Amino acid sequence: MLNRISLRQMEYFVATAECSSIITASDRIHVSSPSISAAVSHIESELQVQLFIRHHAKGLTLTPIGMQVMVECKHILEQMSSLYAIASESANSIRGPLRVGCFQALAPMISPEVVYGFSQAFPAVRITQAEGDQESLMEKLRNMEIDIALTYDLYVNDDIVFEPLAQLPPHVIVGELHPLAERTAVTLEELAEYPMILLDMPLSNAYFMSLFLSVGLQPNITARSANSEVVRAMVANHMGYALFNVRPKSNYSLDGRRLVRIRLAGKHRPMQLGMATYKAVNNSRLVNAFMQRCRAYISDQYIPGMSAPRFFDPRKVLHDVKDKHADIQTTPS
């Protein structure tokens, strides 16, 4: 079961509940107030409940259902802490070098919290990270140059084991003055007449092209780059639109120009973000512990460093939290 609410969001919510203030919680856990506020809002939206009563200039108080959710969240966090404690007590297993590969467009967003955060939980682990496109990561796995790769499910062969963690559907980005910038959704047919900037990475480019080819269209590609930030900058400077799967939190290109994200209408195959390992190699306890962290910190509704999806199914209920609690209790350490 993919996590709908991340452990980090639960931590922010519990801190806010205990402090009765987002600002006080921010000072206590050293996280920005907007990040805490966003986490609380996400949990409320996901569970379709009100967690706090907000008093003007007097802080927050938990609603009755908010109190129940806090109790469940604290249980879940305690269970996860127990899992890490059990693993760390096994002195001969959770230590040593861990070589992680990461798809280069994902690395700036997920590496700090997921990859290097793991080394903070397990100080005896020495992490090195290799970044690259899909082809190079698969080759490194086969050559046993890395132990695991955080990447997409693009053209994964039978000798690779891939475990999906989150779906990343394609979306459109345009500059703020683009004719489509005020739209909430656009179709491939509408996009085909406008100039396109292609993210020209091996296999990724074929994926984006396949979206058009599947409906008998040919995009009007006027520029391309293998660097996602270069593509974003060209789009922000009104050279065309681009298709992306990742959702950086920043709505600005590196030169400070604003970008607008638009939903791509219709049914399109999403990229699956997940973990890839080489089938011929048995995973060590260290690799398995790292995989458990990835499962806990990456989900459809929360990916470190990325914006929450703008469009999701709101029909979630409180028992989702209890289901997650049960998942953690039954997960082998």
GROMACS .gro file of C-alpha atoms in nm:
model
  333
    1MET     CA    1   0.000   0.000   0.000
    2LEU     CA    2   0.143   0.335  -0.102
    3ASN     CA    3   0.158   0.592   0.175
    4ARG     CA    4  -0.089   0.877   0.139
    5ILE     CA    5   0.047   1.076   0.435
    6SER     CA    6   0.421   1.085   0.493
    7LEU     CA    7   0.595   1.031   0.825
    8ARG     CA    8   0.747   1.377   0.796
    9GLN     CA    9   0.402   1.535   0.762
   10MET     CA   10   0.289   1.341   1.071
   11GLU     CA   11   0.591   1.470   1.263
   12TYR     CA   12   0.503   1.830   1.170
   13PHE     CA   13   0.139   1.778   1.271
   14VAL     CA   14   0.224   1.621   1.607
   15ALA     CA   15   0.470   1.902   1.686
   16THR     CA   16   0.203   2.160   1.604
   17ALA     CA   17  -0.052   1.979   1.819
   18GLU     CA   18   0.187   1.962   2.114
   19CYS     CA   19   0.286   2.328   2.080
   20SER     CA   20  -0.063   2.459   1.994
   21SER     CA   21   0.112   2.691   1.751
   22ILE     CA   22   0.271   2.659   1.410
   23ILE     CA   23   0.526   2.928   1.493
   24THR     CA   24   0.627   2.759   1.820
   25ALA     CA   25   0.647   2.423   1.643
   26SER     CA   26   0.865   2.583   1.376
   27ASP     CA   27   1.112   2.703   1.640
   28ARG     CA   28   1.107   2.366   1.817
   29ILE     CA   29   1.174   2.139   1.516
   30HIS     CA   30   1.364   2.396   1.304
   31VAL     CA   31   1.130   2.373   1.004
   32SER     CA   32   0.975   2.672   0.827
   33SER     CA   33   0.619   2.771   0.922
   34PRO     CA   34   0.492   2.741   0.560
   35SER     CA   35   0.619   2.382   0.543
   36ILE     CA   36   0.442   2.292   0.867
   37SER     CA   37   0.123   2.468   0.759
   38ALA     CA   38   0.129   2.285   0.425
   39ALA     CA   39   0.172   1.949   0.601
   40VAL     CA   40  -0.124   2.013   0.831
   41SER     CA   41  -0.340   2.129   0.540
   42HIS     CA   42  -0.248   1.820   0.342
   43ILE     CA   43  -0.347   1.584   0.623
   44GLU     CA   44  -0.678   1.770   0.665
   45SER     CA   45  -0.747   1.747   0.290
   46GLU     CA   46  -0.642   1.383   0.274
   47LEU     CA   47  -0.861   1.275   0.566
   48GLN     CA   48  -1.139   1.524   0.491
   49VAL     CA   49  -1.148   1.641   0.854
   50GLN     CA   50  -1.067   1.957   1.050
   51LEU     CA   51  -0.775   1.894   1.283
   52PHE     CA   52  -0.749   2.234   1.454
   53ILE     CA   53  -0.967   2.520   1.561
   54ARG     CA   54  -0.772   2.831   1.466
   55HIS     CA   55  -0.808   3.116   1.715
   56HIS     CA   56  -0.707   3.460   1.595
   57ALA     CA   57  -0.387   3.563   1.778
   58LYS     CA   58  -0.443   3.281   2.031
   59GLY     CA   59  -0.294   2.977   1.860
   60LEU     CA   60  -0.456   2.645   1.782
   61THR     CA   61  -0.657   2.383   1.966
   62LEU     CA   62  -0.722   2.030   1.848
   63THR     CA   63  -1.071   1.930   1.744
   64PRO     CA   64  -1.201   1.601   1.889
   65ILE     CA   65  -1.118   1.422   1.564
   66GLY     CA   66  -0.784   1.603   1.559
   67MET     CA   67  -0.704   1.451   1.898
   68GLN     CA   68  -0.778   1.101   1.764
   69VAL     CA   69  -0.562   1.160   1.458
   70MET     CA   70  -0.275   1.287   1.676
   71VAL     CA   71  -0.289   0.972   1.890
   72GLU     CA   72  -0.276   0.751   1.578
   73CYS     CA   73   0.009   0.956   1.429
   74LYS     CA   74   0.212   0.930   1.748
   75HIS     CA   75   0.162   0.553   1.749
   76ILE     CA   76   0.281   0.531   1.389
   77LEU     CA   77   0.588   0.745   1.458
   78GLU     CA   78   0.671   0.537   1.764
   79GLN     CA   79   0.641   0.217   1.560
   80MET     CA   80   0.875   0.354   1.292
   81SER     CA   81   1.126   0.464   1.557
   82SER     CA   82   1.115   0.112   1.697
   83LEU     CA   83   1.191  -0.033   1.355
   84TYR     CA   84   1.499   0.186   1.319
   85ALA     CA   85   1.606   0.111   1.674
   86ILE     CA   86   1.581  -0.264   1.614
   87ALA     CA   87   1.781  -0.231   1.293
   88SER     CA   88   2.048  -0.008   1.443
   89GLU     CA   89   2.101  -0.252   1.732
   90SER     CA   90   2.211  -0.512   1.479
   91ALA     CA   91   2.562  -0.375   1.475
   92ASN     CA   92   2.687  -0.606   1.201
   93SER     CA   93   2.412  -0.528   0.949
   94ILE     CA   94   2.330  -0.156   0.934
   95ARG     CA   95   2.677  -0.024   0.872
   96GLY     CA   96   2.927   0.005   0.591
   97PRO     CA   97   2.920   0.161   0.243
   98LEU     CA   98   2.595   0.218   0.054
   99ARG     CA   99   2.614   0.319  -0.312
  100VAL     CA  100   2.296   0.489  -0.431
  101GLY     CA  101   2.221   0.584  -0.789
  102CYS     CA  102   1.971   0.860  -0.855
  103PHE     CA  103   1.808   0.981  -1.175
  104GLN     CA  104   1.971   1.320  -1.227
  105ALA     CA  105   1.647   1.521  -1.260
  106LEU     CA  106   1.524   1.374  -0.929
  107ALA     CA  107   1.844   1.405  -0.726
  108PRO     CA  108   1.814   1.772  -0.616
  109MET     CA  109   1.470   1.705  -0.472
  110ILE     CA  110   1.483   1.362  -0.309
  111SER     CA  111   1.851   1.316  -0.217
  112PRO     CA  112   1.874   1.544   0.088
  113GLU     CA  113   1.582   1.393   0.280
  114VAL     CA  114   1.577   1.034   0.156
  115VAL     CA  115   1.938   0.948   0.075
  116TYR     CA  116   2.149   1.160   0.304
  117GLY     CA  117   1.882   1.159   0.575
  118PHE     CA  118   1.938   0.783   0.595
  119SER     CA  119   2.300   0.836   0.697
  120GLN     CA  120   2.181   1.055   0.986
  121ALA     CA  121   1.960   0.769   1.109
  122PHE     CA  122   2.250   0.525   1.072
  123PRO     CA  123   2.580   0.707   1.142
  124ALA     CA  124   2.783   0.392   1.069
  125VAL     CA  125   2.666   0.397   0.706
  126ARG     CA  126   2.888   0.569   0.447
  127ILE     CA  127   2.682   0.684   0.149
  128THR     CA  128   2.807   0.770  -0.197
  129GLN     CA  129   2.567   0.882  -0.468
  130ALA     CA  130   2.596   0.851  -0.845
  131GLU     CA  131   2.367   1.054  -1.071
  132GLY     CA  132   2.281   0.992  -1.432
  133ASP     CA  133   2.016   0.913  -1.691
  134GLN     CA  134   1.822   0.589  -1.700
  135GLU     CA  135   2.061   0.402  -1.928
  136SER     CA  136   2.368   0.488  -1.724
  137LEU     CA  137   2.201   0.390  -1.395
  138MET     CA  138   2.093   0.052  -1.532
  139GLU     CA  139   2.448  -0.008  -1.655
  140LYS     CA  140   2.592   0.080  -1.315
  141LEU     CA  141   2.356  -0.168  -1.148
  142ARG     CA  142   2.463  -0.445  -1.386
  143ASN     CA  143   2.831  -0.361  -1.332
  144MET     CA  144   2.765  -0.360  -0.956
  145GLU     CA  145   2.897  -0.005  -0.930
  146ILE     CA  146   2.586   0.092  -0.728
  147ASP     CA  147   2.366  -0.109  -0.491
  148ILE     CA  148   2.032   0.053  -0.569
  149ALA     CA  149   1.891   0.323  -0.796
  150LEU     CA  150   1.609   0.569  -0.735
  151THR     CA  151   1.472   0.618  -1.082
  152TYR     CA  152   1.183   0.563  -1.321
  153ASP     CA  153   1.031   0.247  -1.469
  154LEU     CA  154   1.151   0.339  -1.820
  155TYR     CA  155   1.238   0.030  -2.025
  156VAL     CA  156   1.337  -0.186  -1.727
  157ASN     CA  157   1.462  -0.526  -1.844
  158ASP     CA  158   1.399  -0.862  -1.677
  159ASP     CA  159   1.738  -0.861  -1.503
  160ILE     CA  160   1.634  -0.555  -1.299
  161VAL     CA  161   1.392  -0.567  -1.005
  162PHE     CA  162   1.183  -0.249  -0.994
  163GLU     CA  163   0.955  -0.157  -0.703
  164PRO     CA  164   0.727   0.142  -0.772
  165LEU     CA  165   0.674   0.397  -0.496
  166ALA     CA  166   0.486   0.686  -0.657
  167GLN     CA  167   0.327   0.784  -0.985
  168LEU     CA  168   0.434   1.101  -1.163
  169PRO     CA  169   0.185   1.183  -1.438
  170PRO     CA  170   0.298   1.418  -1.715
  171HIS     CA  171   0.205   1.784  -1.693
  172VAL     CA  172   0.271   2.100  -1.892
  173ILE     CA  173   0.477   2.403  -1.794
  174VAL     CA  174   0.453   2.739  -1.968
  175GLY     CA  175   0.574   3.093  -1.908
  176GLU     CA  176   0.334   3.326  -1.728
  177LEU     CA  177   0.256   3.516  -2.053
  178HIS     CA  178   0.194   3.206  -2.264
  179PRO     CA  179  -0.153   3.198  -2.431
  180LEU     CA  180  -0.236   2.884  -2.230
  181ALA     CA  181  -0.114   3.014  -1.895
  182GLU     CA  182  -0.464   3.082  -1.761
  183ARG     CA  183  -0.591   2.735  -1.845
  184THR     CA  184  -0.638   2.469  -1.577
  185ALA     CA  185  -0.594   2.187  -1.829
  186VAL     CA  186  -0.487   2.146  -2.191
  187THR     CA  187  -0.495   1.860  -2.441
  188LEU     CA  188  -0.214   1.727  -2.658
  189GLU     CA  189  -0.413   1.844  -2.961
  190GLU     CA  190  -0.407   2.200  -2.829
  191LEU     CA  191  -0.035   2.182  -2.750
  192ALA     CA  192   0.066   2.049  -3.090
  193GLU     CA  193   0.033   2.389  -3.258
  194TYR     CA  194   0.269   2.564  -3.012
  195PRO     CA  195   0.653   2.545  -2.999
  196MET     CA  196   0.781   2.274  -2.764
  197ILE     CA  197   1.106   2.260  -2.566
  198LEU     CA  198   1.200   1.893  -2.530
  199LEU     CA  199   1.375   1.750  -2.223
  200ASP     CA  200   1.616   1.549  -2.435
  201MET     CA  201   1.746   1.278  -2.201
  202PRO     CA  202   1.788   0.917  -2.314
  203LEU     CA  203   1.461   0.722  -2.283
  204SER     CA  204   1.285   1.022  -2.125
  205ASN     CA  205   1.267   1.190  -2.465
  206ALA     CA  206   1.111   0.877  -2.614
  207TYR     CA  207   0.852   0.877  -2.335
  208PHE     CA  208   0.745   1.236  -2.406
  209MET     CA  209   0.733   1.173  -2.780
  210SER     CA  210   0.522   0.861  -2.725
  211LEU     CA  211   0.248   1.069  -2.561
  212PHE     CA  212   0.195   1.253  -2.891
  213LEU     CA  213   0.249   0.952  -3.116
  214SER     CA  214  -0.015   0.753  -2.925
  215VAL     CA  215  -0.280   0.998  -3.050
  216GLY     CA  216  -0.131   1.043  -3.398
  217LEU     CA  217   0.028   1.382  -3.335
  218GLN     CA  218   0.373   1.526  -3.397
  219PRO     CA  219   0.492   1.797  -3.155
  220ASN     CA  220   0.647   2.117  -3.288
  221ILE     CA  221   0.991   2.083  -3.124
  222THR     CA  222   1.189   2.405  -3.162
  223ALA     CA  223   1.459   2.353  -2.898
  224ARG     CA  224   1.588   2.079  -2.670
  225SER     CA  225   1.824   2.025  -2.379
  226ALA     CA  226   1.928   1.734  -2.155
  227ASN     CA  227   1.934   1.971  -1.857
  228SER     CA  228   1.595   2.017  -1.690
  229GLU     CA  229   1.685   2.361  -1.554
  230VAL     CA  230   1.783   2.480  -1.903
  231VAL     CA  231   1.447   2.360  -2.034
  232ARG     CA  232   1.264   2.538  -1.751
  233ALA     CA  233   1.455   2.859  -1.821
  234MET     CA  234   1.374   2.848  -2.193
  235VAL     CA  235   1.007   2.793  -2.111
  236ALA     CA  236   1.008   3.079  -1.859
  237ASN     CA  237   1.157   3.304  -2.128
  238HIS     CA  238   0.862   3.223  -2.357
  239MET     CA  239   1.045   3.007  -2.610
  240GLY     CA  240   0.777   2.738  -2.585
  241TYR     CA  241   0.611   2.492  -2.350
  242ALA     CA  242   0.757   2.172  -2.203
  243LEU     CA  243   0.632   1.843  -2.063
  244PHE     CA  244   0.760   1.725  -1.725
  245ASN     CA  245   0.684   1.458  -1.469
  246VAL     CA  246   0.874   1.600  -1.170
  247ARG     CA  247   0.707   1.880  -0.975
  248PRO     CA  248   0.973   2.110  -0.824
  249LYS     CA  249   0.840   2.322  -0.540
  250SER     CA  250   0.979   2.636  -0.700
  251ASN     CA  251   0.759   2.798  -0.964
  252TYR     CA  252   1.054   2.997  -1.095
  253SER     CA  253   1.338   2.921  -1.331
  254LEU     CA  254   1.694   2.982  -1.215
  255ASP     CA  255   1.694   3.325  -1.384
  256GLY     CA  256   1.399   3.430  -1.168
  257ARG     CA  257   1.118   3.410  -1.422
  258ARG     CA  258   0.783   3.260  -1.324
  259LEU     CA  259   0.654   2.927  -1.454
  260VAL     CA  260   0.297   2.798  -1.462
  261ARG     CA  261   0.210   2.428  -1.425
  262ILE     CA  262  -0.098   2.302  -1.614
  263ARG     CA  263  -0.270   1.964  -1.599
  264LEU     CA  264  -0.244   1.755  -1.915
  265ALA     CA  265  -0.598   1.645  -1.995
  266GLY     CA  266  -0.673   1.288  -2.092
  267LYS     CA  267  -0.537   0.951  -1.980
  268HIS     CA  268  -0.160   0.923  -2.016
  269ARG     CA  269   0.084   0.667  -1.883
  270PRO     CA  270   0.257   0.818  -1.577
  271MET     CA  271   0.619   0.761  -1.498
  272GLN     CA  272   0.662   0.540  -1.193
  273LEU     CA  273   0.921   0.661  -0.944
  274GLY     CA  274   1.072   0.372  -0.756
  275MET     CA  275   1.369   0.158  -0.655
  276ALA     CA  276   1.571  -0.054  -0.896
  277THR     CA  277   1.811  -0.331  -0.795
  278TYR     CA  278   2.006  -0.592  -0.989
  279LYS     CA  279   1.827  -0.928  -0.977
  280ALA     CA  280   2.152  -1.128  -0.974
  281VAL     CA  281   2.259  -0.972  -0.642
  282ASN     CA  282   2.093  -1.049  -0.308
  283ASN     CA  283   2.014  -0.731  -0.118
  284SER     CA  284   2.210  -0.685   0.204
  285ARG     CA  285   2.038  -0.585   0.527
  286LEU     CA  286   2.180  -0.238   0.471
  287VAL     CA  287   2.014  -0.210   0.129
  288ASN     CA  288   1.688  -0.349   0.270
  289ALA     CA  289   1.694  -0.091   0.551
  290PHE     CA  290   1.745   0.185   0.295
  291MET     CA  291   1.456   0.051   0.087
  292GLN     CA  292   1.234   0.061   0.394
  293ARG     CA  293   1.317   0.428   0.440
  294CYS     CA  294   1.229   0.497   0.076
  295ARG     CA  295   0.892   0.324   0.121
  296ALA     CA  296   0.822   0.537   0.427
  297TYR     CA  297   0.923   0.871   0.275
  298ILE     CA  298   0.806   0.850  -0.088
  299SER     CA  299   0.440   0.815  -0.185
  300ASP     CA  300   0.186   0.939  -0.437
  301GLN     CA  301   0.091   1.227  -0.208
  302TYR     CA  302   0.436   1.318  -0.079
  303ILE     CA  303   0.770   1.317  -0.255
  304PRO     CA  304   1.051   1.509  -0.082
  305GLY     CA  305   1.132   1.833  -0.261
  306MET     CA  306   0.827   1.822  -0.486
  307SER     CA  307   0.496   2.005  -0.480
  308ALA     CA  308   0.193   1.807  -0.379
  309PRO     CA  309  -0.017   1.696  -0.676
  310ARG     CA  310  -0.275   1.958  -0.766
  311PHE     CA  311  -0.531   1.700  -0.864
  312PHE     CA  312  -0.606   1.392  -0.655
  313ASP     CA  313  -0.900   1.180  -0.542
  314PRO     CA  314  -1.042   1.350  -0.229
  315ARG     CA  315  -1.240   1.044  -0.117
  316LYS     CA  316  -1.016   0.948   0.173
  317VAL     CA  317  -1.127   0.870   0.529
  318LEU     CA  318  -0.979   0.845   0.874
  319HIS     CA  319  -0.925   0.466   0.860
  320ASP     CA  320  -0.643   0.530   0.608
  321VAL     CA  321  -0.430   0.640   0.902
  322LYS     CA  322  -0.513   0.320   1.089
  323ASP     CA  323  -0.437   0.115   0.778
  324LYS     CA  324  -0.095   0.276   0.762
  325HIS     CA  325  -0.043   0.197   1.131
  326ALA     CA  326  -0.122  -0.167   1.058
  327ASP     CA  327   0.117  -0.166   0.761
  328ILE     CA  328   0.406  -0.050   0.978
  329GLN     CA  329   0.326  -0.303   1.250
  330THR     CA  330   0.335  -0.589   1.002
  331THR     CA  331   0.638  -0.474   0.800
  332PRO     CA  332   0.940  -0.701   0.863
  333SER     CA  333   1.247  -0.525   0.997
   0.00000   0.00000   0.00000
